[in-house]
Amino acid sequence: MKHRCPICKTPTDSESNADFPFCSERCRNRDLGNWATEKYVVSEPVFDMNELETGDETGSKKPTETDEDEDFKGFRRPDDTIH
């Protein structure tokens, strides 16, 4: 697969370059340094703060049979059978 190095934009190829998607070990280390100095950050929080505040020891709410995910309301569940 052909791609451009995310650091210096040099063309690189996954078949011939062991450092892919980077063009070199130098660019790979620069990318790691950017993460280490927090130049890069994850844009969304990993945890929902409401779940953490409830004191649930497992860290997440287990779904029950009556719970529906907001994104999938109206869609059938995988265990629903069609007759």
PDB file of C-alpha atoms in Angstrom:
ATOM      1  CA  MET A   1       0.000   0.000   0.000  1.00  0.00           C
ATOM      2  CA  LYS A   2       1.375   3.389  -0.953  1.00  0.00           C
ATOM      3  CA  HIS A   3       1.012   6.267   1.449  1.00  0.00           C
ATOM      4  CA  ARG A   4       2.724   9.500   2.484  1.00  0.00           C
ATOM      5  CA  CYS A   5       4.618   9.712   5.750  1.00  0.00           C
ATOM      6  CA  PRO A   6       2.425  11.592   8.280  1.00  0.00           C
ATOM      7  CA  ILE A   7       5.452  13.563   9.530  1.00  0.00           C
ATOM      8  CA  CYS A   8       7.444  14.625   6.440  1.00  0.00           C
ATOM      9  CA  LYS A   9       5.010  13.648   3.632  1.00  0.00           C
ATOM     10  CA  THR A  10       7.626  11.532   1.803  1.00  0.00           C
ATOM     11  CA  PRO A  11       6.030   8.759  -0.286  1.00  0.00           C
ATOM     12  CA  THR A  12       6.359   5.356   1.402  1.00  0.00           C
ATOM     13  CA  ASP A  13       5.246   1.830   0.552  1.00  0.00           C
ATOM     14  CA  SER A  14       4.123  -0.884   2.974  1.00  0.00           C
ATOM     15  CA  GLU A  15       5.713  -3.627   0.883  1.00  0.00           C
ATOM     16  CA  SER A  16       9.225  -2.172   0.940  1.00  0.00           C
ATOM     17  CA  ASN A  17       9.357  -0.087   4.131  1.00  0.00           C
ATOM     18  CA  ALA A  18       9.493  -1.718   7.571  1.00  0.00           C
ATOM     19  CA  ASP A  19       8.624   1.612   9.250  1.00  0.00           C
ATOM     20  CA  PHE A  20       5.352   2.011   7.331  1.00  0.00           C
ATOM     21  CA  PRO A  21       3.309   4.285   7.526  1.00  0.00           C
ATOM     22  CA  PHE A  22       6.415   6.334   8.368  1.00  0.00           C
ATOM     23  CA  CYS A  23       9.290   6.707   5.912  1.00  0.00           C
ATOM     24  CA  SER A  24      12.024   6.162   8.504  1.00  0.00           C
ATOM     25  CA  GLU A  25      12.774   5.406  12.128  1.00  0.00           C
ATOM     26  CA  ARG A  26      13.432   9.133  12.613  1.00  0.00           C
ATOM     27  CA  CYS A  27       9.863  10.062  11.601  1.00  0.00           C
ATOM     28  CA  ARG A  28       8.467   7.211  13.706  1.00  0.00           C
ATOM     29  CA  ASN A  29      10.346   8.592  16.748  1.00  0.00           C
ATOM     30  CA  ARG A  30       9.187  12.152  16.035  1.00  0.00           C
ATOM     31  CA  ASP A  31       5.585  10.918  16.010  1.00  0.00           C
ATOM     32  CA  LEU A  32       6.112   9.106  19.317  1.00  0.00           C
ATOM     33  CA  GLY A  33       7.645  12.288  20.754  1.00  0.00           C
ATOM     34  CA  ASN A  34       4.588  14.278  19.650  1.00  0.00           C
ATOM     35  CA  TRP A  35       2.358  11.914  21.631  1.00  0.00           C
ATOM     36  CA  ALA A  36       4.712  12.015  24.631  1.00  0.00           C
ATOM     37  CA  THR A  37       4.741  15.832  24.742  1.00  0.00           C
ATOM     38  CA  GLU A  38       0.941  15.882  24.307  1.00  0.00           C
ATOM     39  CA  LYS A  39       1.093  17.671  20.966  1.00  0.00           C
ATOM     40  CA  TYR A  40      -1.435  15.037  19.916  1.00  0.00           C
ATOM     41  CA  VAL A  41      -4.466  14.394  22.117  1.00  0.00           C
ATOM     42  CA  VAL A  42      -7.543  12.213  21.927  1.00  0.00           C
ATOM     43  CA  SER A  43     -10.418  14.566  21.170  1.00  0.00           C
ATOM     44  CA  GLU A  44     -13.173  12.760  23.092  1.00  0.00           C
ATOM     45  CA  PRO A  45     -13.068  11.518  26.682  1.00  0.00           C
ATOM     46  CA  VAL A  46     -12.609   7.784  27.059  1.00  0.00           C
ATOM     47  CA  PHE A  47     -15.117   7.545  29.938  1.00  0.00           C
ATOM     48  CA  ASP A  48     -18.548   9.042  30.366  1.00  0.00           C
ATOM     49  CA  MET A  49     -18.293  11.235  33.471  1.00  0.00           C
ATOM     50  CA  ASN A  50     -21.856  10.322  34.516  1.00  0.00           C
ATOM     51  CA  GLU A  51     -20.890   6.644  34.731  1.00  0.00           C
ATOM     52  CA  LEU A  52     -17.864   7.473  36.864  1.00  0.00           C
ATOM     53  CA  GLU A  53     -19.896   9.611  39.274  1.00  0.00           C
ATOM     54  CA  THR A  54     -22.459   6.866  39.994  1.00  0.00           C
ATOM     55  CA  GLY A  55     -19.832   4.831  41.842  1.00  0.00           C
ATOM     56  CA  ASP A  56     -20.364   1.702  39.769  1.00  0.00           C
ATOM     57  CA  GLU A  57     -17.328  -0.473  40.550  1.00  0.00           C
ATOM     58  CA  THR A  58     -17.248  -2.132  37.137  1.00  0.00           C
ATOM     59  CA  GLY A  59     -17.110   1.235  35.373  1.00  0.00           C
ATOM     60  CA  SER A  60     -19.965   0.491  33.027  1.00  0.00           C
ATOM     61  CA  LYS A  61     -23.657  -0.234  33.174  1.00  0.00           C
ATOM     62  CA  LYS A  62     -24.664  -3.701  32.050  1.00  0.00           C
ATOM     63  CA  PRO A  63     -27.534  -3.570  29.563  1.00  0.00           C
ATOM     64  CA  THR A  64     -30.767  -5.252  30.483  1.00  0.00           C
ATOM     65  CA  GLU A  65     -33.266  -6.823  28.108  1.00  0.00           C
ATOM     66  CA  THR A  66     -35.497  -3.723  28.240  1.00  0.00           C
ATOM     67  CA  ASP A  67     -32.675  -1.205  27.653  1.00  0.00           C
ATOM     68  CA  GLU A  68     -32.333   0.134  24.122  1.00  0.00           C
ATOM     69  CA  ASP A  69     -29.329   1.911  22.752  1.00  0.00           C
ATOM     70  CA  GLU A  70     -30.348   5.382  21.543  1.00  0.00           C
ATOM     71  CA  ASP A  71     -28.549   4.889  18.222  1.00  0.00           C
ATOM     72  CA  PHE A  72     -30.362   1.637  17.456  1.00  0.00           C
ATOM     73  CA  LYS A  73     -33.949   2.340  18.511  1.00  0.00           C
ATOM     74  CA  GLY A  74     -36.382   0.748  16.105  1.00  0.00           C
ATOM     75  CA  PHE A  75     -33.884  -1.766  14.721  1.00  0.00           C
ATOM     76  CA  ARG A  76     -34.268  -5.429  15.486  1.00  0.00           C
ATOM     77  CA  ARG A  77     -31.797  -7.110  17.820  1.00  0.00           C
ATOM     78  CA  PRO A  78     -29.554  -9.887  16.508  1.00  0.00           C
ATOM     79  CA  ASP A  79     -31.475 -12.503  18.515  1.00  0.00           C
ATOM     80  CA  ASP A  80     -34.865 -11.432  17.104  1.00  0.00           C
ATOM     81  CA  THR A  81     -36.237 -13.929  14.644  1.00  0.00           C
ATOM     82  CA  ILE A  82     -38.104 -13.016  11.492  1.00  0.00           C
ATOM     83  CA  HIS A  83     -41.070 -15.259  10.663  1.00  0.00           C
TER      84      HIS A  83
END
